[in-house]
Amino acid sequence: AEDCNILFFKEIAVWSYEDTPCNNFYSFCINFILSVFAYVCIVVLDFIAVLALRKAYDMTQWSQHFIRKRRMEVGFFVQ
């Protein structure tokens, strides 16, 4: 039976895998799929934020208070 050993070196924060089919699958899941999932979540949240900013832009009046608040919100979004 093939061993499926995954080691984590906490001193350097690195995962280590032996070259087996089982470890190749787990390394793909941890290194690639998890990163893509995090990226997709960030893109979705950014899209929701853009929609919320556009909705606020369309629904409010152009007052000085709104202009200052919008500049601050856009600054936070860009950051």
mmCIF file as gemmi writes it, N, C-alpha and C atoms, coordinates in Angstrom:
data_model
loop_
_atom_site.group_PDB
_atom_site.id
_atom_site.type_symbol
_atom_site.label_atom_id
_atom_site.label_alt_id
_atom_site.label_comp_id
_atom_site.label_asym_id
_atom_site.label_entity_id
_atom_site.label_seq_id
_atom_site.pdbx_PDB_ins_code
_atom_site.Cartn_x
_atom_site.Cartn_y
_atom_site.Cartn_z
_atom_site.occupancy
_atom_site.B_iso_or_equiv
_atom_site.pdbx_formal_charge
_atom_site.auth_seq_id
_atom_site.auth_asym_id
_atom_site.pdbx_PDB_model_num
ATOM 1 N N . ALA Axp A 1 ? 0.845 -1.183 0 1 0 ? 1 A 1
ATOM 2 C CA . ALA Axp A 1 ? 0 0 0 1 0 ? 1 A 1
ATOM 3 C C . ALA Axp A 1 ? 0.887 1.241 0 1 0 ? 1 A 1
ATOM 4 N N . GLU Axp A 2 ? 0.449 2.225 -0.784 1 0 ? 2 A 1
ATOM 5 C CA . GLU Axp A 2 ? 1.203 3.475 -0.833 1 0 ? 2 A 1
ATOM 6 C C . GLU Axp A 2 ? 0.891 4.321 0.384 1 0 ? 2 A 1
ATOM 7 N N . ASP Axp A 3 ? 1.932 4.918 0.898 1 0 ? 3 A 1
ATOM 8 C CA . ASP Axp A 3 ? 1.726 5.83 2.021 1 0 ? 3 A 1
ATOM 9 C C . ASP Axp A 3 ? 1.326 7.198 1.495 1 0 ? 3 A 1
ATOM 10 N N . CYS Axp A 4 ? 0.49 7.842 2.248 1 0 ? 4 A 1
ATOM 11 C CA . CYS Axp A 4 ? 0.047 9.173 1.887 1 0 ? 4 A 1
ATOM 12 C C . CYS Axp A 4 ? 0.485 10.113 3.009 1 0 ? 4 A 1
ATOM 13 N N . ASN Axp A 5 ? 1.754 10.439 3.016 1 0 ? 5 A 1
ATOM 14 C CA . ASN Axp A 5 ? 2.321 11.252 4.084 1 0 ? 5 A 1
ATOM 15 C C . ASN Axp A 5 ? 2.456 12.7 3.638 1 0 ? 5 A 1
ATOM 16 N N . ILE Axp A 6 ? 1.915 13.567 4.451 1 0 ? 6 A 1
ATOM 17 C CA . ILE Axp A 6 ? 2.046 14.999 4.214 1 0 ? 6 A 1
ATOM 18 C C . ILE Axp A 6 ? 2.717 15.58 5.447 1 0 ? 6 A 1
ATOM 19 N N . LEU Axp A 7 ? 3.832 16.244 5.245 1 0 ? 7 A 1
ATOM 20 C CA . LEU Axp A 7 ? 4.571 16.836 6.36 1 0 ? 7 A 1
ATOM 21 C C . LEU Axp A 7 ? 4.498 18.355 6.286 1 0 ? 7 A 1
ATOM 22 N N . PHE Axp A 8 ? 4.389 18.98 7.446 1 0 ? 8 A 1
ATOM 23 C CA . PHE Axp A 8 ? 4.416 20.438 7.517 1 0 ? 8 A 1
ATOM 24 C C . PHE Axp A 8 ? 5.585 20.839 8.394 1 0 ? 8 A 1
ATOM 25 N N . PHE Axp A 9 ? 6.497 21.635 7.829 1 0 ? 9 A 1
ATOM 26 C CA . PHE Axp A 9 ? 7.644 22.135 8.575 1 0 ? 9 A 1
ATOM 27 C C . PHE Axp A 9 ? 7.299 23.519 9.111 1 0 ? 9 A 1
ATOM 28 N N . LYS Axp A 10 ? 6.991 23.58 10.414 1 0 ? 10 A 1
ATOM 29 C CA . LYS Axp A 10 ? 6.527 24.839 10.993 1 0 ? 10 A 1
ATOM 30 C C . LYS Axp A 10 ? 7.623 25.89 11.074 1 0 ? 10 A 1
ATOM 31 N N . GLU Axp A 11 ? 8.885 25.475 11.083 1 0 ? 11 A 1
ATOM 32 C CA . GLU Axp A 11 ? 9.975 26.441 11.155 1 0 ? 11 A 1
ATOM 33 C C . GLU Axp A 11 ? 10.019 27.337 9.913 1 0 ? 11 A 1
ATOM 34 N N . ILE Axp A 12 ? 9.686 26.757 8.762 1 0 ? 12 A 1
ATOM 35 C CA . ILE Axp A 12 ? 9.722 27.527 7.509 1 0 ? 12 A 1
ATOM 36 C C . ILE Axp A 12 ? 8.347 27.617 6.842 1 0 ? 12 A 1
ATOM 37 N N . ALA Axp A 13 ? 7.313 27.091 7.5 1 0 ? 13 A 1
ATOM 38 C CA . ALA Axp A 13 ? 5.927 27.142 7.024 1 0 ? 13 A 1
ATOM 39 C C . ALA Axp A 13 ? 5.78 26.602 5.608 1 0 ? 13 A 1
ATOM 40 N N . VAL Axp A 14 ? 6.209 25.351 5.405 1 0 ? 14 A 1
ATOM 41 C CA . VAL Axp A 14 ? 6.169 24.723 4.084 1 0 ? 14 A 1
ATOM 42 C C . VAL Axp A 14 ? 5.604 23.307 4.221 1 0 ? 14 A 1
ATOM 43 N N . TRP Axp A 15 ? 4.713 22.961 3.281 1 0 ? 15 A 1
ATOM 44 C CA . TRP Axp A 15 ? 4.219 21.589 3.195 1 0 ? 15 A 1
ATOM 45 C C . TRP Axp A 15 ? 5.192 20.767 2.358 1 0 ? 15 A 1
ATOM 46 N N . SER Axp A 16 ? 5.373 19.503 2.719 1 0 ? 16 A 1
ATOM 47 C CA . SER Axp A 16 ? 6.246 18.61 1.962 1 0 ? 16 A 1
ATOM 48 C C . SER Axp A 16 ? 5.479 17.323 1.651 1 0 ? 16 A 1
ATOM 49 N N . TYR Axp A 17 ? 5.59 16.882 0.406 1 0 ? 17 A 1
ATOM 50 C CA . TYR Axp A 17 ? 4.871 15.69 -0.05 1 0 ? 17 A 1
ATOM 51 C C . TYR Axp A 17 ? 5.856 14.725 -0.686 1 0 ? 17 A 1
ATOM 52 N N . GLU Axp A 18 ? 5.612 13.422 -0.452 1 0 ? 18 A 1
ATOM 53 C CA . GLU Axp A 18 ? 6.376 12.421 -1.187 1 0 ? 18 A 1
ATOM 54 C C . GLU Axp A 18 ? 5.776 12.306 -2.586 1 0 ? 18 A 1
ATOM 55 N N . ASP Axp A 19 ? 6.543 11.766 -3.526 1 0 ? 19 A 1
ATOM 56 C CA . ASP Axp A 19 ? 6.077 11.671 -4.908 1 0 ? 19 A 1
ATOM 57 C C . ASP Axp A 19 ? 5.27 10.39 -5.111 1 0 ? 19 A 1
ATOM 58 N N . THR Axp A 20 ? 4.029 10.419 -4.637 1 0 ? 20 A 1
ATOM 59 C CA . THR Axp A 20 ? 3.1 9.301 -4.833 1 0 ? 20 A 1
ATOM 60 C C . THR Axp A 20 ? 1.802 9.862 -5.413 1 0 ? 20 A 1
ATOM 61 N N . PRO Axp A 21 ? 0.995 9.039 -6.069 1 0 ? 21 A 1
ATOM 62 C CA . PRO Axp A 21 ? -0.272 9.535 -6.619 1 0 ? 21 A 1
ATOM 63 C C . PRO Axp A 21 ? -1.192 10.149 -5.556 1 0 ? 21 A 1
ATOM 64 N N . CYS Axp A 22 ? -1.223 9.547 -4.395 1 0 ? 22 A 1
ATOM 65 C CA . CYS Axp A 22 ? -2.055 10.07 -3.315 1 0 ? 22 A 1
ATOM 66 C C . CYS Axp A 22 ? -1.588 11.465 -2.9 1 0 ? 22 A 1
ATOM 67 N N . ASN Axp A 23 ? -0.301 11.625 -2.706 1 0 ? 23 A 1
ATOM 68 C CA . ASN Axp A 23 ? 0.239 12.928 -2.312 1 0 ? 23 A 1
ATOM 69 C C . ASN Axp A 23 ? 0.131 13.953 -3.433 1 0 ? 23 A 1
ATOM 70 N N . ASN Axp A 24 ? 0.251 13.51 -4.668 1 0 ? 24 A 1
ATOM 71 C CA . ASN Axp A 24 ? 0.086 14.445 -5.786 1 0 ? 24 A 1
ATOM 72 C C . ASN Axp A 24 ? -1.329 15.013 -5.798 1 0 ? 24 A 1
ATOM 73 N N . PHE Axp A 25 ? -2.324 14.173 -5.505 1 0 ? 25 A 1
ATOM 74 C CA . PHE Axp A 25 ? -3.701 14.646 -5.436 1 0 ? 25 A 1
ATOM 75 C C . PHE Axp A 25 ? -3.879 15.656 -4.303 1 0 ? 25 A 1
ATOM 76 N N . TYR Axp A 26 ? -3.379 15.326 -3.115 1 0 ? 26 A 1
ATOM 77 C CA . TYR Axp A 26 ? -3.529 16.239 -1.978 1 0 ? 26 A 1
ATOM 78 C C . TYR Axp A 26 ? -2.751 17.535 -2.183 1 0 ? 26 A 1
ATOM 79 N N . SER Axp A 27 ? -1.589 17.446 -2.771 1 0 ? 27 A 1
ATOM 80 C CA . SER Axp A 27 ? -0.819 18.674 -3.005 1 0 ? 27 A 1
ATOM 81 C C . SER Axp A 27 ? -1.547 19.57 -4.004 1 0 ? 27 A 1
ATOM 82 N N . PHE Axp A 28 ? -2.174 18.969 -5.012 1 0 ? 28 A 1
ATOM 83 C CA . PHE Axp A 28 ? -2.953 19.748 -5.971 1 0 ? 28 A 1
ATOM 84 C C . PHE Axp A 28 ? -4.128 20.428 -5.271 1 0 ? 28 A 1
ATOM 85 N N . CYS Axp A 29 ? -4.827 19.693 -4.421 1 0 ? 29 A 1
ATOM 86 C CA . CYS Axp A 29 ? -5.982 20.266 -3.703 1 0 ? 29 A 1
ATOM 87 C C . CYS Axp A 29 ? -5.56 21.401 -2.794 1 0 ? 29 A 1
ATOM 88 N N . ILE Axp A 30 ? -4.515 21.203 -2.028 1 0 ? 30 A 1
ATOM 89 C CA . ILE Axp A 30 ? -4.092 22.22 -1.054 1 0 ? 30 A 1
ATOM 90 C C . ILE Axp A 30 ? -3.451 23.412 -1.753 1 0 ? 30 A 1
ATOM 91 N N . ASN Axp A 31 ? -2.575 23.177 -2.689 1 0 ? 31 A 1
ATOM 92 C CA . ASN Axp A 31 ? -1.82 24.274 -3.295 1 0 ? 31 A 1
ATOM 93 C C . ASN Axp A 31 ? -2.6 25.018 -4.375 1 0 ? 31 A 1
ATOM 94 N N . PHE Axp A 32 ? -3.389 24.349 -5.16 1 0 ? 32 A 1
ATOM 95 C CA . PHE Axp A 32 ? -4.046 24.987 -6.297 1 0 ? 32 A 1
ATOM 96 C C . PHE Axp A 32 ? -5.513 25.311 -6.021 1 0 ? 32 A 1
ATOM 97 N N . ILE Axp A 33 ? -6.3 24.3 -5.701 1 0 ? 33 A 1
ATOM 98 C CA . ILE Axp A 33 ? -7.729 24.493 -5.57 1 0 ? 33 A 1
ATOM 99 C C . ILE Axp A 33 ? -8.057 25.444 -4.421 1 0 ? 33 A 1
ATOM 100 N N . LEU Axp A 34 ? -7.381 25.329 -3.301 1 0 ? 34 A 1
ATOM 101 C CA . LEU Axp A 34 ? -7.629 26.221 -2.177 1 0 ? 34 A 1
ATOM 102 C C . LEU Axp A 34 ? -7.3 27.669 -2.533 1 0 ? 34 A 1
ATOM 103 N N . SER Axp A 35 ? -6.215 27.882 -3.264 1 0 ? 35 A 1
ATOM 104 C CA . SER Axp A 35 ? -5.846 29.231 -3.691 1 0 ? 35 A 1
ATOM 105 C C . SER Axp A 35 ? -6.858 29.796 -4.681 1 0 ? 35 A 1
ATOM 106 N N . VAL Axp A 36 ? -7.307 28.99 -5.616 1 0 ? 36 A 1
ATOM 107 C CA . VAL Axp A 36 ? -8.303 29.449 -6.593 1 0 ? 36 A 1
ATOM 108 C C . VAL Axp A 36 ? -9.613 29.771 -5.885 1 0 ? 36 A 1
ATOM 109 N N . PHE Axp A 37 ? -10.01 28.961 -4.934 1 0 ? 37 A 1
ATOM 110 C CA . PHE Axp A 37 ? -11.237 29.209 -4.178 1 0 ? 37 A 1
ATOM 111 C C . PHE Axp A 37 ? -11.147 30.544 -3.427 1 0 ? 37 A 1
ATOM 112 N N . ALA Axp A 38 ? -10.013 30.804 -2.787 1 0 ? 38 A 1
ATOM 113 C CA . ALA Axp A 38 ? -9.836 32.077 -2.069 1 0 ? 38 A 1
ATOM 114 C C . ALA Axp A 38 ? -9.896 33.249 -3.044 1 0 ? 38 A 1
ATOM 115 N N . TYR Axp A 39 ? -9.262 33.117 -4.206 1 0 ? 39 A 1
ATOM 116 C CA . TYR Axp A 39 ? -9.283 34.173 -5.218 1 0 ? 39 A 1
ATOM 117 C C . TYR Axp A 39 ? -10.704 34.443 -5.706 1 0 ? 39 A 1
ATOM 118 N N . VAL Axp A 40 ? -11.464 33.396 -5.97 1 0 ? 40 A 1
ATOM 119 C CA . VAL Axp A 40 ? -12.839 33.558 -6.445 1 0 ? 40 A 1
ATOM 120 C C . VAL Axp A 40 ? -13.689 34.244 -5.381 1 0 ? 40 A 1
ATOM 121 N N . CYS Axp A 41 ? -13.509 33.885 -4.117 1 0 ? 41 A 1
ATOM 122 C CA . CYS Axp A 41 ? -14.256 34.546 -3.039 1 0 ? 41 A 1
ATOM 123 C C . CYS Axp A 41 ? -13.939 36.036 -2.989 1 0 ? 41 A 1
ATOM 124 N N . ILE Axp A 42 ? -12.681 36.395 -3.141 1 0 ? 42 A 1
ATOM 125 C CA . ILE Axp A 42 ? -12.277 37.803 -3.12 1 0 ? 42 A 1
ATOM 126 C C . ILE Axp A 42 ? -12.89 38.549 -4.299 1 0 ? 42 A 1
ATOM 127 N N . VAL Axp A 43 ? -12.879 37.948 -5.483 1 0 ? 43 A 1
ATOM 128 C CA . VAL Axp A 43 ? -13.458 38.594 -6.665 1 0 ? 43 A 1
ATOM 129 C C . VAL Axp A 43 ? -14.963 38.793 -6.479 1 0 ? 43 A 1
ATOM 130 N N . VAL Axp A 44 ? -15.649 37.805 -5.929 1 0 ? 44 A 1
ATOM 131 C CA . VAL Axp A 44 ? -17.089 37.93 -5.709 1 0 ? 44 A 1
ATOM 132 C C . VAL Axp A 44 ? -17.384 39.052 -4.709 1 0 ? 44 A 1
ATOM 133 N N . LEU Axp A 45 ? -16.624 39.111 -3.618 1 0 ? 45 A 1
ATOM 134 C CA . LEU Axp A 45 ? -16.829 40.177 -2.636 1 0 ? 45 A 1
ATOM 135 C C . LEU Axp A 45 ? -16.541 41.553 -3.228 1 0 ? 45 A 1
ATOM 136 N N . ASP Axp A 46 ? -15.501 41.659 -4.048 1 0 ? 46 A 1
ATOM 137 C CA . ASP Axp A 46 ? -15.203 42.928 -4.721 1 0 ? 46 A 1
ATOM 138 C C . ASP Axp A 46 ? -16.34 43.327 -5.662 1 0 ? 46 A 1
ATOM 139 N N . PHE Axp A 47 ? -16.903 42.377 -6.387 1 0 ? 47 A 1
ATOM 140 C CA . PHE Axp A 47 ? -18.003 42.653 -7.297 1 0 ? 47 A 1
ATOM 141 C C . PHE Axp A 47 ? -19.229 43.148 -6.524 1 0 ? 47 A 1
ATOM 142 N N . ILE Axp A 48 ? -19.515 42.511 -5.396 1 0 ? 48 A 1
ATOM 143 C CA . ILE Axp A 48 ? -20.633 42.942 -4.554 1 0 ? 48 A 1
ATOM 144 C C . ILE Axp A 48 ? -20.395 44.358 -4.041 1 0 ? 48 A 1
ATOM 145 N N . ALA Axp A 49 ? -19.162 44.665 -3.656 1 0 ? 49 A 1
ATOM 146 C CA . ALA Axp A 49 ? -18.838 46.016 -3.182 1 0 ? 49 A 1
ATOM 147 C C . ALA Axp A 49 ? -19.025 47.045 -4.29 1 0 ? 49 A 1
ATOM 148 N N . VAL Axp A 50 ? -18.624 46.719 -5.511 1 0 ? 50 A 1
ATOM 149 C CA . VAL Axp A 50 ? -18.801 47.642 -6.635 1 0 ? 50 A 1
ATOM 150 C C . VAL Axp A 50 ? -20.285 47.872 -6.895 1 0 ? 50 A 1
ATOM 151 N N . LEU Axp A 51 ? -21.08 46.818 -6.856 1 0 ? 51 A 1
ATOM 152 C CA . LEU Axp A 51 ? -22.523 46.972 -7.051 1 0 ? 51 A 1
ATOM 153 C C . LEU Axp A 51 ? -23.138 47.842 -5.955 1 0 ? 51 A 1
ATOM 154 N N . ALA Axp A 52 ? -22.699 47.655 -4.729 1 0 ? 52 A 1
ATOM 155 C CA . ALA Axp A 52 ? -23.229 48.464 -3.625 1 0 ? 52 A 1
ATOM 156 C C . ALA Axp A 52 ? -22.84 49.932 -3.798 1 0 ? 52 A 1
ATOM 157 N N . LEU Axp A 53 ? -21.615 50.2 -4.228 1 0 ? 53 A 1
ATOM 158 C CA . LEU Axp A 53 ? -21.185 51.58 -4.462 1 0 ? 53 A 1
ATOM 159 C C . LEU Axp A 53 ? -21.975 52.217 -5.609 1 0 ? 53 A 1
ATOM 160 N N . ARG Axp A 54 ? -22.224 51.462 -6.662 1 0 ? 54 A 1
ATOM 161 C CA . ARG Axp A 54 ? -22.993 52.004 -7.786 1 0 ? 54 A 1
ATOM 162 C C . ARG Axp A 54 ? -24.441 52.253 -7.391 1 0 ? 54 A 1
ATOM 163 N N . LYS Axp A 55 ? -25.002 51.361 -6.591 1 0 ? 55 A 1
ATOM 164 C CA . LYS Axp A 55 ? -26.372 51.548 -6.132 1 0 ? 55 A 1
ATOM 165 C C . LYS Axp A 55 ? -26.467 52.8 -5.256 1 0 ? 55 A 1
ATOM 166 N N . ALA Axp A 56 ? -25.502 52.983 -4.372 1 0 ? 56 A 1
ATOM 167 C CA . ALA Axp A 56 ? -25.481 54.174 -3.522 1 0 ? 56 A 1
ATOM 168 C C . ALA Axp A 56 ? -25.316 55.428 -4.381 1 0 ? 56 A 1
ATOM 169 N N . TYR Axp A 57 ? -24.542 55.333 -5.43 1 0 ? 57 A 1
ATOM 170 C CA . TYR Axp A 57 ? -24.32 56.456 -6.344 1 0 ? 57 A 1
ATOM 171 C C . TYR Axp A 57 ? -25.615 56.849 -7.044 1 0 ? 57 A 1
ATOM 172 N N . ASP Axp A 58 ? -26.407 55.872 -7.45 1 0 ? 58 A 1
ATOM 173 C CA . ASP Axp A 58 ? -27.642 56.137 -8.18 1 0 ? 58 A 1
ATOM 174 C C . ASP Axp A 58 ? -28.775 56.624 -7.28 1 0 ? 58 A 1
ATOM 175 N N . MET Axp A 59 ? -28.79 56.217 -6.022 1 0 ? 59 A 1
ATOM 176 C CA . MET Axp A 59 ? -29.941 56.47 -5.166 1 0 ? 59 A 1
ATOM 177 C C . MET Axp A 59 ? -29.837 57.745 -4.318 1 0 ? 59 A 1
ATOM 178 N N . THR Axp A 60 ? -28.677 58.32 -4.192 1 0 ? 60 A 1
ATOM 179 C CA . THR Axp A 60 ? -28.524 59.439 -3.263 1 0 ? 60 A 1
ATOM 180 C C . THR Axp A 60 ? -28.397 60.756 -4.009 1 0 ? 60 A 1
ATOM 181 N N . GLN Axp A 61 ? -28.582 61.816 -3.26 1 0 ? 61 A 1
ATOM 182 C CA . GLN Axp A 61 ? -28.422 63.147 -3.823 1 0 ? 61 A 1
ATOM 183 C C . GLN Axp A 61 ? -26.947 63.536 -3.742 1 0 ? 61 A 1
ATOM 184 N N . TRP Axp A 62 ? -26.6 64.509 -4.561 1 0 ? 62 A 1
ATOM 185 C CA . TRP Axp A 62 ? -25.224 64.979 -4.569 1 0 ? 62 A 1
ATOM 186 C C . TRP Axp A 62 ? -25.053 66.085 -3.522 1 0 ? 62 A 1
ATOM 187 N N . SER Axp A 63 ? -24.952 65.695 -2.279 1 0 ? 63 A 1
ATOM 188 C CA . SER Axp A 63 ? -24.693 66.654 -1.22 1 0 ? 63 A 1
ATOM 189 C C . SER Axp A 63 ? -23.2 66.599 -0.873 1 0 ? 63 A 1
ATOM 190 N N . GLN Axp A 64 ? -22.742 67.614 -0.188 1 0 ? 64 A 1
ATOM 191 C CA . GLN Axp A 64 ? -21.322 67.652 0.201 1 0 ? 64 A 1
ATOM 192 C C . GLN Axp A 64 ? -20.991 66.471 1.111 1 0 ? 64 A 1
ATOM 193 N N . HIS Axp A 65 ? -21.899 66.144 2.002 1 0 ? 65 A 1
ATOM 194 C CA . HIS Axp A 65 ? -21.662 65.012 2.907 1 0 ? 65 A 1
ATOM 195 C C . HIS Axp A 65 ? -21.518 63.712 2.116 1 0 ? 65 A 1
ATOM 196 N N . PHE Axp A 66 ? -22.393 63.527 1.142 1 0 ? 66 A 1
ATOM 197 C CA . PHE Axp A 66 ? -22.331 62.317 0.331 1 0 ? 66 A 1
ATOM 198 C C . PHE Axp A 66 ? -21.032 62.25 -0.463 1 0 ? 66 A 1
ATOM 199 N N . ILE Axp A 67 ? -20.605 63.376 -1.015 1 0 ? 67 A 1
ATOM 200 C CA . ILE Axp A 67 ? -19.377 63.4 -1.816 1 0 ? 67 A 1
ATOM 201 C C . ILE Axp A 67 ? -18.183 62.998 -0.959 1 0 ? 67 A 1
ATOM 202 N N . ARG Axp A 68 ? -18.085 63.54 0.256 1 0 ? 68 A 1
ATOM 203 C CA . ARG Axp A 68 ? -16.971 63.181 1.15 1 0 ? 68 A 1
ATOM 204 C C . ARG Axp A 68 ? -17.046 61.709 1.547 1 0 ? 68 A 1
ATOM 205 N N . LYS Axp A 69 ? -18.245 61.236 1.857 1 0 ? 69 A 1
ATOM 206 C CA . LYS Axp A 69 ? -18.415 59.841 2.254 1 0 ? 69 A 1
ATOM 207 C C . LYS Axp A 69 ? -18.067 58.903 1.103 1 0 ? 69 A 1
ATOM 208 N N . ARG Axp A 70 ? -18.48 59.241 -0.094 1 0 ? 70 A 1
ATOM 209 C CA . ARG Axp A 70 ? -18.192 58.398 -1.267 1 0 ? 70 A 1
ATOM 210 C C . ARG Axp A 70 ? -16.705 58.335 -1.542 1 0 ? 70 A 1
ATOM 211 N N . ARG Axp A 71 ? -16.006 59.468 -1.454 1 0 ? 71 A 1
ATOM 212 C CA . ARG Axp A 71 ? -14.551 59.464 -1.659 1 0 ? 71 A 1
ATOM 213 C C . ARG Axp A 71 ? -13.866 58.551 -0.655 1 0 ? 71 A 1
ATOM 214 N N . MET Axp A 72 ? -14.32 58.601 0.604 1 0 ? 72 A 1
ATOM 215 C CA . MET Axp A 72 ? -13.734 57.752 1.63 1 0 ? 72 A 1
ATOM 216 C C . MET Axp A 72 ? -14.02 56.282 1.332 1 0 ? 72 A 1
ATOM 217 N N . GLU Axp A 73 ? -15.251 55.943 0.937 1 0 ? 73 A 1
ATOM 218 C CA . GLU Axp A 73 ? -15.592 54.556 0.636 1 0 ? 73 A 1
ATOM 219 C C . GLU Axp A 73 ? -14.823 54.026 -0.566 1 0 ? 73 A 1
ATOM 220 N N . VAL Axp A 74 ? -14.684 54.849 -1.595 1 0 ? 74 A 1
ATOM 221 C CA . VAL Axp A 74 ? -13.913 54.43 -2.777 1 0 ? 74 A 1
ATOM 222 C C . VAL Axp A 74 ? -12.455 54.231 -2.393 1 0 ? 74 A 1
ATOM 223 N N . GLY Axp A 75 ? -11.933 55.102 -1.533 1 0 ? 75 A 1
ATOM 224 C CA . GLY Axp A 75 ? -10.552 54.943 -1.055 1 0 ? 75 A 1
ATOM 225 C C . GLY Axp A 75 ? -10.35 53.634 -0.316 1 0 ? 75 A 1
ATOM 226 N N . PHE Axp A 76 ? -11.318 53.278 0.542 1 0 ? 76 A 1
ATOM 227 C CA . PHE Axp A 76 ? -11.23 51.996 1.247 1 0 ? 76 A 1
ATOM 228 C C . PHE Axp A 76 ? -11.316 50.826 0.281 1 0 ? 76 A 1
ATOM 229 N N . PHE Axp A 77 ? -12.177 50.948 -0.736 1 0 ? 77 A 1
ATOM 230 C CA . PHE Axp A 77 ? -12.32 49.875 -1.714 1 0 ? 77 A 1
ATOM 231 C C . PHE Axp A 77 ? -11.026 49.671 -2.505 1 0 ? 77 A 1
ATOM 232 N N . VAL Axp A 78 ? -10.412 50.777 -2.923 1 0 ? 78 A 1
ATOM 233 C CA . VAL Axp A 78 ? -9.166 50.689 -3.697 1 0 ? 78 A 1
ATOM 234 C C . VAL Axp A 78 ? -8.057 50.092 -2.86 1 0 ? 78 A 1
ATOM 235 N N . GLN Axp A 79 ? -8.062 50.421 -1.586 1 0 ? 79 A 1
ATOM 236 C CA . GLN Axp A 79 ? -7.026 49.925 -0.687 1 0 ? 79 A 1
ATOM 237 C C . GLN Axp A 79 ? -7.108 48.424 -0.605 1 0 ? 79 A 1
